[in-house]
Structure formats: structure tokens, C-alpha cells
Amino acid sequence: MPRLVAYAMAAIAVALVGAGGWLLTLGRDAGQTLYFVTACLLAAASVVLGMLIVTRRPTNVIGALLTFFGLLAIWVALTDVYTYVVAHRPGRLPVSSLLATVRQGSWMLNYVPAALLMLLFPDGRLLPGRRWQVVATGLVVVPAAFIVLAGLDPAPFPPPFAAAEHAFGTASPALARVLGPIAVALLPGLLALLVASTVAMVVRYRRATDPVRRAQVKWFALGAFFLPATLLLCWLSYLLLDGPDLVVVGLAATLVAVPTATAIGILRHDLYDVNKALSATVTYGLVTAALLAFYTVAMFVAGVAAGRSSPVAAAGATAVCALALSPLRVRLQREVDRRFYPARQAALATIEDLRDRMHAGEAAPEGLEEALRQALRDPEVRVGYRMPGTNELVTATGESFEAPEDATVIRLGGQPIGVLVRGGNTTRELTRELADACALLVEVVRLRLQLRRALLDVEASRARLLRAGYAERLRLERDLHDGAQQRLVSLGMALRLAQRHLPETDVSGLLDQAVAELGTAVAELRQIAHGLRPSSLDEGLANALTMLVRGVPLAVTLDVCPEPVPEDLATTAYYVASEALTNVVKHSGASAVHLRVSRADGDLTVTVRDDGVGGAQVRPGGGLAGIGDRVAAAGGALTVAGQPGAGTLVEAVLPCGS
């Protein structure tokens, strides 16, 4: 049914345009022709978009109402042209008493389509409740009653219809005294109905839980905002032009804005970020109203002092407005965003706050994703970081990140540095704005990720080199033990055996000397092998340290964790303990020393504490400096502490994993 009604009204609209063209041939006035053509073009937006809606949504009455909106605008333009022809081309057309009668109160019909749209948008149904049925009925009955009552007024019609008869007849003087107040009472009644229609739109928005429905209502509100904007243009027109000429611009904008916003809200509500558009429209509308108020007061004050038409008055008023504009717009934008676009304000404020706290060293930029999720109340928001020099996307923790095709690219200086993936509660336009706002934070995070990855690579490379060095030392130790050392031992045994079988001669003395030199060579090889890696470590770190402290001429307390320790770290720990104990014996003058090896939180800690004179320091080229280098090569840290007379603490912390 709505489709048939819309088609019928569209056909009537076309017929009215044709009738208007015929009337223009009778009037032959360029101004009237321009007026009628402009009105028809503006009204065509409502008719065409209304037909588009009923084509896509055949059961939705919004399309028919939109078509009626355009039809009414064409009808008003047609009656204006008819009035012009009757007034300026007498005798060309008969005077219609029905048209003259209806025209007295038909202006009320101009408000009906917009009010019904507010009541029924976006699904074409009234809100639940009898009150809204009363409002819808009143929007039809009140204008009709006003047209009838205005037509019954016995006063003659204004020119050019002064001689026309009253099509509805005229009321008697007694009846006119009763009907007159009733007709006047219908004016605030219509105003109340218009307010109720606006309230219905607000109620529908607040009751809506679906983000789609909320976006649709916002789109319609954006178009409806042009109605009060017309009043601002009227105000401005009287200030600048001493007349309402600029109102025509507002009415023309309304004829385009209302149907366009209505059609977008029903058919393409996600075409643009309506929150951003609504926020900007309301902000600049309020700024305009405030500036008009400033300008009015300033013109009045300056006019009193310098004369109403004085250039000084205009310049002074303009200066006042210029000074008020910037801070006023910023404050209004924040307040309007908080009211109409809370998600945008919250997200931008969160990004700015995180950026400030990062500069102050109070927060890490890696918290961007979680901060956006909380600000937008959207747990599906994700941030991906593009590693420099590659196309690889990762999360803030360095894990691989798969970005969907509709992800918004984050750019800095024109270069892609990451992506922002929106959730179901975030619009594309807001996502693009947030991507620009958080670009600096994303750049910092990805550079930190690159640095972290480089450090991990360096640590891994150092660990590999360290393990390779220990493996090579172990190989050399075994080669010396199993190769050259064994050969020398065998050679010594062979020489000793030869000595026993030879008579006592000078050769015997030479053989004794050769065997002694071989023994010295074997001892030196064993010392070299021990320097590469103490053989006592074959039975574990605890065994090696137990054997080490046996040779210390002090009271040593040994506490070693029972967990197995990797070979390379065990060697490093052994040398730390050996060097520290050597320093205690040589320099500390201590009577007791405590050696402790513990393992916790992925670290191996070697602690040597004595009760000696203290004051030990790490000096370049010294033994502690060498141990510090060995510990650093293993990725650890060496600490030497102690005050004179309070003993010395040597502690090495070596990372050994979980």
C-alpha cells in the first residue's frame, strides 16, 4: 500500500509541475519562472528519494511521507504562481473560490510531513502507547480543522482574492465569535504536537539498543537540525540585510537536507560517521547562535556610542566576535562531543592522556589497544604494528598479527606503520580519525618492538657464541686428554721400560731426564685442560665447588642448590666462585666466608660474602674485571659491594631460563 500511495503522489507531482509550466506561459515573468523551477528542483529530491525508499522498502510508509513532503513543496510553488497570474494577468484565469478559501489556513500543512516523519522514522511505525496515536491523529485533524475554521471567517480574503466567495460559506457573527478563539487555540495545539513529535524521536533514540537504529535516528536528527538553522538565518538576515531574505537559503537547504538524511538513515546508515557529522553540525550551529548574540549586543552597544550605521560600530562588533570565536568553539566542541559523540571524545582523550603519560614516563605505549577498548567499550578493537623494513604485522607483545581486509591503515609521514581493526561498535570514520590520532604512539611501540627484537637477537647470538666457545674448550680438553696427553704418557712409560732393560750407563741418566720432562709436559697439559674447563665439573657444579673450597684455608660455609645447571653457566659460576675465594684468601684478611649458589625466577645467583676488611673494587685488568666480562658474556651482571671494615660481597646473577 505505501508503494501505491507514493507512486500516486509522484504522478500528481509530475502533473503539478506540468500545470505550473502552463501557468508560467500565462504569467511570462522571469522571476516567477526562476522561483518555480528552483522550488521544483528542490522538491524533486524528496520525491525521487521517497520513490527510492518505497522501491527498496515497499512496506515502509517513510517513502510515501517523503514523497508527500516534495509534493507539498511543489503545490505551494504552484499556488504562488497561480496567485501571481491572477494578480498581474487579470482575465487570464478564473478565480477559484475553493483555492482562495483553502489557502487561508493551508500553511499549517507545511509542518505535517516533517512531524509525521519524526513520529514514524525509521520503521514507519508509531512508538507503543496511546499518546503517540493521539499525536499522529492530531497532526492530521488540527490542520484540517484550522483550514475549515479559517475558511469560515466572514472577513474578505486578501488580494487578489478579495472578491472570491467563501467555498465553505461564512459563519454568523455569533458563531464567528465562538470559532475565532477555537482557531487561535489550534495554534499552540499545533506547536504542542510538533514538540511531542520531537520528543518521540528522542524517546525512540533512548529506547533503541541496536546501534543501527540509533545511527538511523541520528541521521534524521542531522537533517531535522536544518529547521532551527533556518531561524538562525532569519536572525542573521535581519541583522545584515534588514529583512528575511536569507530565510530562502535555509528553506532550500531544509528541502534537500531532510530527505537526504532520511534516505541515508534508512538505506545507507553506515555511509559516513553520523556522530562526527552531528557533532560538527550542532557545534557550529551553537557557535553561530552565540556569535549572533554577541554581534547583536555589540552592534547595539557600539551603535549607541557611534551611530547605528557607523563603520566603527561594525568593526567593533566584528572584533568582539573574532575574540569570542576560538575559545567558544573549542569549549562547545568538547561539550557537544561529550553529549552527542561520547565515544569519539573518550577515545581521543584516552590517546592524548596516554601520550602525555608516556612522555612523563608514567605509562608504556603498548597499552594503546587496551586503552582504546575501554574508551570505546568495544572489546573487538585491535592494533597491529608493522615491523620496520618489513611487511610483518605483530601485536604489542611481538606475536604475529593477522589483519582483516577492512582494517584501517595507520600512517605517519605517508608511510604505513600499523593497522587499526574496528569492532562492531566503532564506525569506519571514527576508526580513521583514531588511526591518525594514535600514529605517534604506534610509531613508538613498533620501534620499541624492533629494539626488543634486536636485543633478543643479540642475546641469542651471544648465547650461541658462548655455548660454541664452551663446546670448543670441551673438545680441546678431550683432545688433549685423549690425544697428546695419552701419547706423552705412553712415551714416558716406553722410555721407563727401555731404561729397565738397558745396563746402567750414561743413557740411563738421559732417560731419567727425558721421563722427567715428559712428566712436566703432562702436568702442563693437565693444567691447560683444567683452565679450559675444570674436570671436577664432570660430576656437577656442587661437586666442583665442594672440591674447590677444600683448598681454602678459611672457614667456608657452602650452600648450593640441588637443581641441575647448564654446562656453560656451571663453568661461569665455578670461575666466579674461584676468583672470589682467591681474593678473599689474598686480600680480605677474613676469618670466614659464605658461598651460596641459588636458583630462582629463571636466574642462577652466585654469592660470596666474607667478614674481612672490605673495600674491594673492580679494577681494569684485574681478576674481578675478567670475571665481570665472563658474566656479561653469559648475559648476566656482576656486583661487588662492601665498605671498609664491613666485609665484601661478590654476587653474579646469570640468566638460565625456566
JSON list of N, CA and C in Angstrom, two decimals, residues 345-388:
[
{"chain": "A", "resi": 345, "resn": "GLN", "atom": "N", "xyz": [34.98, 11.46, 21.85]},
{"chain": "A", "resi": 345, "resn": "GLN", "atom": "CA", "xyz": [35.66, 12.27, 22.85]},
{"chain": "A", "resi": 345, "resn": "GLN", "atom": "C", "xyz": [36.47, 11.39, 23.79]},
{"chain": "A", "resi": 346, "resn": "ALA", "atom": "N", "xyz": [35.86, 10.28, 24.22]},
{"chain": "A", "resi": 346, "resn": "ALA", "atom": "CA", "xyz": [36.56, 9.40, 25.16]},
{"chain": "A", "resi": 346, "resn": "ALA", "atom": "C", "xyz": [37.81, 8.81, 24.53]},
{"chain": "A", "resi": 347, "resn": "ALA", "atom": "N", "xyz": [37.71, 8.38, 23.27]},
{"chain": "A", "resi": 347, "resn": "ALA", "atom": "CA", "xyz": [38.86, 7.75, 22.61]},
{"chain": "A", "resi": 347, "resn": "ALA", "atom": "C", "xyz": [39.98, 8.76, 22.38]},
{"chain": "A", "resi": 348, "resn": "LEU", "atom": "N", "xyz": [39.64, 9.95, 21.88]},
{"chain": "A", "resi": 348, "resn": "LEU", "atom": "CA", "xyz": [40.68, 10.95, 21.64]},
{"chain": "A", "resi": 348, "resn": "LEU", "atom": "C", "xyz": [41.32, 11.41, 22.95]},
{"chain": "A", "resi": 349, "resn": "ALA", "atom": "N", "xyz": [40.49, 11.57, 23.99]},
{"chain": "A", "resi": 349, "resn": "ALA", "atom": "CA", "xyz": [41.05, 11.95, 25.29]},
{"chain": "A", "resi": 349, "resn": "ALA", "atom": "C", "xyz": [41.95, 10.86, 25.85]},
{"chain": "A", "resi": 350, "resn": "THR", "atom": "N", "xyz": [41.59, 9.60, 25.62]},
{"chain": "A", "resi": 350, "resn": "THR", "atom": "CA", "xyz": [42.42, 8.49, 26.08]},
{"chain": "A", "resi": 350, "resn": "THR", "atom": "C", "xyz": [43.77, 8.47, 25.37]},
{"chain": "A", "resi": 351, "resn": "ILE", "atom": "N", "xyz": [43.76, 8.70, 24.07]},
{"chain": "A", "resi": 351, "resn": "ILE", "atom": "CA", "xyz": [45.01, 8.72, 23.31]},
{"chain": "A", "resi": 351, "resn": "ILE", "atom": "C", "xyz": [45.90, 9.87, 23.79]},
{"chain": "A", "resi": 352, "resn": "GLU", "atom": "N", "xyz": [45.30, 11.04, 23.97]},
{"chain": "A", "resi": 352, "resn": "GLU", "atom": "CA", "xyz": [46.07, 12.19, 24.44]},
{"chain": "A", "resi": 352, "resn": "GLU", "atom": "C", "xyz": [46.63, 11.95, 25.84]},
{"chain": "A", "resi": 353, "resn": "ASP", "atom": "N", "xyz": [45.82, 11.36, 26.71]},
{"chain": "A", "resi": 353, "resn": "ASP", "atom": "CA", "xyz": [46.29, 11.08, 28.07]},
{"chain": "A", "resi": 353, "resn": "ASP", "atom": "C", "xyz": [47.43, 10.06, 28.07]},
{"chain": "A", "resi": 354, "resn": "LEU", "atom": "N", "xyz": [47.29, 9.01, 27.26]},
{"chain": "A", "resi": 354, "resn": "LEU", "atom": "CA", "xyz": [48.35, 8.01, 27.19]},
{"chain": "A", "resi": 354, "resn": "LEU", "atom": "C", "xyz": [49.63, 8.60, 26.63]},
{"chain": "A", "resi": 355, "resn": "ARG", "atom": "N", "xyz": [49.49, 9.49, 25.65]},
{"chain": "A", "resi": 355, "resn": "ARG", "atom": "CA", "xyz": [50.68, 10.14, 25.08]},
{"chain": "A", "resi": 355, "resn": "ARG", "atom": "C", "xyz": [51.37, 11.01, 26.12]},
{"chain": "A", "resi": 356, "resn": "ASP", "atom": "N", "xyz": [50.59, 11.76, 26.90]},
{"chain": "A", "resi": 356, "resn": "ASP", "atom": "CA", "xyz": [51.19, 12.62, 27.93]},
{"chain": "A", "resi": 356, "resn": "ASP", "atom": "C", "xyz": [51.86, 11.79, 29.02]},
{"chain": "A", "resi": 357, "resn": "ARG", "atom": "N", "xyz": [51.19, 10.71, 29.44]},
{"chain": "A", "resi": 357, "resn": "ARG", "atom": "CA", "xyz": [51.78, 9.88, 30.49]},
{"chain": "A", "resi": 357, "resn": "ARG", "atom": "C", "xyz": [53.01, 9.14, 29.99]},
{"chain": "A", "resi": 358, "resn": "MET", "atom": "N", "xyz": [53.04, 8.82, 28.71]},
{"chain": "A", "resi": 358, "resn": "MET", "atom": "CA", "xyz": [54.24, 8.19, 28.14]},
{"chain": "A", "resi": 358, "resn": "MET", "atom": "C", "xyz": [55.41, 9.17, 28.15]},
{"chain": "A", "resi": 359, "resn": "HIS", "atom": "N", "xyz": [55.16, 10.43, 27.78]},
{"chain": "A", "resi": 359, "resn": "HIS", "atom": "CA", "xyz": [56.23, 11.43, 27.80]},
{"chain": "A", "resi": 359, "resn": "HIS", "atom": "C", "xyz": [56.73, 11.66, 29.22]},
{"chain": "A", "resi": 360, "resn": "ALA", "atom": "N", "xyz": [55.83, 11.53, 30.19]},
{"chain": "A", "resi": 360, "resn": "ALA", "atom": "CA", "xyz": [56.23, 11.73, 31.59]},
{"chain": "A", "resi": 360, "resn": "ALA", "atom": "C", "xyz": [56.84, 10.48, 32.20]},
{"chain": "A", "resi": 361, "resn": "GLY", "atom": "N", "xyz": [56.91, 9.40, 31.43]},
{"chain": "A", "resi": 361, "resn": "GLY", "atom": "CA", "xyz": [57.48, 8.15, 31.94]},
{"chain": "A", "resi": 361, "resn": "GLY", "atom": "C", "xyz": [56.58, 7.41, 32.89]},
{"chain": "A", "resi": 362, "resn": "GLU", "atom": "N", "xyz": [55.27, 7.68, 32.84]},
{"chain": "A", "resi": 362, "resn": "GLU", "atom": "CA", "xyz": [54.33, 7.05, 33.76]},
{"chain": "A", "resi": 362, "resn": "GLU", "atom": "C", "xyz": [53.55, 5.91, 33.13]},
{"chain": "A", "resi": 363, "resn": "ALA", "atom": "N", "xyz": [53.65, 5.72, 31.83]},
{"chain": "A", "resi": 363, "resn": "ALA", "atom": "CA", "xyz": [52.89, 4.66, 31.15]},
{"chain": "A", "resi": 363, "resn": "ALA", "atom": "C", "xyz": [53.66, 4.20, 29.93]},
{"chain": "A", "resi": 364, "resn": "ALA", "atom": "N", "xyz": [53.40, 2.95, 29.55]},
{"chain": "A", "resi": 364, "resn": "ALA", "atom": "CA", "xyz": [54.03, 2.38, 28.36]},
{"chain": "A", "resi": 364, "resn": "ALA", "atom": "C", "xyz": [53.07, 2.50, 27.18]},
{"chain": "A", "resi": 365, "resn": "PRO", "atom": "N", "xyz": [53.56, 2.84, 25.99]},
{"chain": "A", "resi": 365, "resn": "PRO", "atom": "CA", "xyz": [52.67, 3.00, 24.84]},
{"chain": "A", "resi": 365, "resn": "PRO", "atom": "C", "xyz": [52.03, 1.69, 24.39]},
{"chain": "A", "resi": 366, "resn": "GLU", "atom": "N", "xyz": [52.57, 0.55, 24.86]},
{"chain": "A", "resi": 366, "resn": "GLU", "atom": "CA", "xyz": [51.97, -0.73, 24.48]},
{"chain": "A", "resi": 366, "resn": "GLU", "atom": "C", "xyz": [50.55, -0.90, 25.03]},
{"chain": "A", "resi": 367, "resn": "GLY", "atom": "N", "xyz": [50.13, -0.04, 25.95]},
{"chain": "A", "resi": 367, "resn": "GLY", "atom": "CA", "xyz": [48.77, -0.11, 26.48]},
{"chain": "A", "resi": 367, "resn": "GLY", "atom": "C", "xyz": [47.74, 0.55, 25.60]},
{"chain": "A", "resi": 368, "resn": "LEU", "atom": "N", "xyz": [48.10, 0.93, 24.38]},
{"chain": "A", "resi": 368, "resn": "LEU", "atom": "CA", "xyz": [47.17, 1.63, 23.48]},
{"chain": "A", "resi": 368, "resn": "LEU", "atom": "C", "xyz": [45.94, 0.80, 23.18]},
{"chain": "A", "resi": 369, "resn": "GLU", "atom": "N", "xyz": [46.12, -0.46, 22.82]},
{"chain": "A", "resi": 369, "resn": "GLU", "atom": "CA", "xyz": [44.98, -1.30, 22.43]},
{"chain": "A", "resi": 369, "resn": "GLU", "atom": "C", "xyz": [43.97, -1.42, 23.57]},
{"chain": "A", "resi": 370, "resn": "GLU", "atom": "N", "xyz": [44.43, -1.73, 24.75]},
{"chain": "A", "resi": 370, "resn": "GLU", "atom": "CA", "xyz": [43.52, -1.88, 25.90]},
{"chain": "A", "resi": 370, "resn": "GLU", "atom": "C", "xyz": [42.85, -0.56, 26.24]},
{"chain": "A", "resi": 371, "resn": "ALA", "atom": "N", "xyz": [43.59, 0.55, 26.11]},
{"chain": "A", "resi": 371, "resn": "ALA", "atom": "CA", "xyz": [43.00, 1.86, 26.40]},
{"chain": "A", "resi": 371, "resn": "ALA", "atom": "C", "xyz": [41.88, 2.18, 25.42]},
{"chain": "A", "resi": 372, "resn": "LEU", "atom": "N", "xyz": [42.08, 1.88, 24.13]},
{"chain": "A", "resi": 372, "resn": "LEU", "atom": "CA", "xyz": [41.03, 2.12, 23.14]},
{"chain": "A", "resi": 372, "resn": "LEU", "atom": "C", "xyz": [39.83, 1.23, 23.39]},
{"chain": "A", "resi": 373, "resn": "ARG", "atom": "N", "xyz": [40.06, -0.01, 23.76]},
{"chain": "A", "resi": 373, "resn": "ARG", "atom": "CA", "xyz": [38.94, -0.90, 24.05]},
{"chain": "A", "resi": 373, "resn": "ARG", "atom": "C", "xyz": [38.08, -0.37, 25.18]},
{"chain": "A", "resi": 374, "resn": "GLN", "atom": "N", "xyz": [38.70, 0.13, 26.22]},
{"chain": "A", "resi": 374, "resn": "GLN", "atom": "CA", "xyz": [37.94, 0.65, 27.35]},
{"chain": "A", "resi": 374, "resn": "GLN", "atom": "C", "xyz": [37.23, 1.95, 26.99]},
{"chain": "A", "resi": 375, "resn": "ALA", "atom": "N", "xyz": [37.90, 2.82, 26.24]},
{"chain": "A", "resi": 375, "resn": "ALA", "atom": "CA", "xyz": [37.28, 4.10, 25.89]},
{"chain": "A", "resi": 375, "resn": "ALA", "atom": "C", "xyz": [36.10, 3.92, 24.95]},
{"chain": "A", "resi": 376, "resn": "LEU", "atom": "N", "xyz": [36.23, 3.00, 23.98]},
{"chain": "A", "resi": 376, "resn": "LEU", "atom": "CA", "xyz": [35.16, 2.76, 23.01]},
{"chain": "A", "resi": 376, "resn": "LEU", "atom": "C", "xyz": [34.16, 1.73, 23.49]},
{"chain": "A", "resi": 377, "resn": "ARG", "atom": "N", "xyz": [34.48, 1.08, 24.60]},
{"chain": "A", "resi": 377, "resn": "ARG", "atom": "CA", "xyz": [33.63, -0.02, 25.10]},
{"chain": "A", "resi": 377, "resn": "ARG", "atom": "C", "xyz": [33.42, -1.07, 24.01]},
{"chain": "A", "resi": 378, "resn": "ASP", "atom": "N", "xyz": [34.51, -1.36, 23.36]},
{"chain": "A", "resi": 378, "resn": "ASP", "atom": "CA", "xyz": [34.48, -2.30, 22.23]},
{"chain": "A", "resi": 378, "resn": "ASP", "atom": "C", "xyz": [35.64, -3.27, 22.40]},
{"chain": "A", "resi": 379, "resn": "PRO", "atom": "N", "xyz": [35.38, -4.48, 22.89]},
{"chain": "A", "resi": 379, "resn": "PRO", "atom": "CA", "xyz": [36.48, -5.43, 23.12]},
{"chain": "A", "resi": 379, "resn": "PRO", "atom": "C", "xyz": [37.08, -6.01, 21.85]},
{"chain": "A", "resi": 380, "resn": "GLU", "atom": "N", "xyz": [36.49, -5.71, 20.70]},
{"chain": "A", "resi": 380, "resn": "GLU", "atom": "CA", "xyz": [37.00, -6.26, 19.45]},
{"chain": "A", "resi": 380, "resn": "GLU", "atom": "C", "xyz": [38.02, -5.36, 18.77]},
{"chain": "A", "resi": 381, "resn": "VAL", "atom": "N", "xyz": [38.27, -4.19, 19.32]},
{"chain": "A", "resi": 381, "resn": "VAL", "atom": "CA", "xyz": [39.27, -3.28, 18.74]},
{"chain": "A", "resi": 381, "resn": "VAL", "atom": "C", "xyz": [40.67, -3.89, 18.90]},
{"chain": "A", "resi": 382, "resn": "ARG", "atom": "N", "xyz": [41.44, -3.87, 17.82]},
{"chain": "A", "resi": 382, "resn": "ARG", "atom": "CA", "xyz": [42.80, -4.41, 17.86]},
{"chain": "A", "resi": 382, "resn": "ARG", "atom": "C", "xyz": [43.75, -3.46, 17.14]},
{"chain": "A", "resi": 383, "resn": "VAL", "atom": "N", "xyz": [45.01, -3.48, 17.59]},
{"chain": "A", "resi": 383, "resn": "VAL", "atom": "CA", "xyz": [46.05, -2.65, 16.98]},
{"chain": "A", "resi": 383, "resn": "VAL", "atom": "C", "xyz": [47.18, -3.56, 16.54]},
{"chain": "A", "resi": 384, "resn": "GLY", "atom": "N", "xyz": [47.57, -3.44, 15.28]},
{"chain": "A", "resi": 384, "resn": "GLY", "atom": "CA", "xyz": [48.71, -4.19, 14.75]},
{"chain": "A", "resi": 384, "resn": "GLY", "atom": "C", "xyz": [49.84, -3.25, 14.39]},
{"chain": "A", "resi": 385, "resn": "TYR", "atom": "N", "xyz": [51.08, -3.70, 14.60]},
{"chain": "A", "resi": 385, "resn": "TYR", "atom": "CA", "xyz": [52.25, -2.86, 14.38]},
{"chain": "A", "resi": 385, "resn": "TYR", "atom": "C", "xyz": [53.10, -3.47, 13.27]},
{"chain": "A", "resi": 386, "resn": "ARG", "atom": "N", "xyz": [53.43, -2.64, 12.27]},
{"chain": "A", "resi": 386, "resn": "ARG", "atom": "CA", "xyz": [54.26, -3.10, 11.16]},
{"chain": "A", "resi": 386, "resn": "ARG", "atom": "C", "xyz": [55.73, -2.94, 11.53]},
{"chain": "A", "resi": 387, "resn": "MET", "atom": "N", "xyz": [56.45, -4.07, 11.52]},
{"chain": "A", "resi": 387, "resn": "MET", "atom": "CA", "xyz": [57.87, -4.02, 11.87]},
{"chain": "A", "resi": 387, "resn": "MET", "atom": "C", "xyz": [58.64, -3.23, 10.81]},
{"chain": "A", "resi": 388, "resn": "PRO", "atom": "N", "xyz": [59.53, -2.33, 11.21]},
{"chain": "A", "resi": 388, "resn": "PRO", "atom": "CA", "xyz": [60.27, -1.50, 10.25]},
{"chain": "A", "resi": 388, "resn": "PRO", "atom": "C", "xyz": [61.04, -2.36, 9.25]}
]
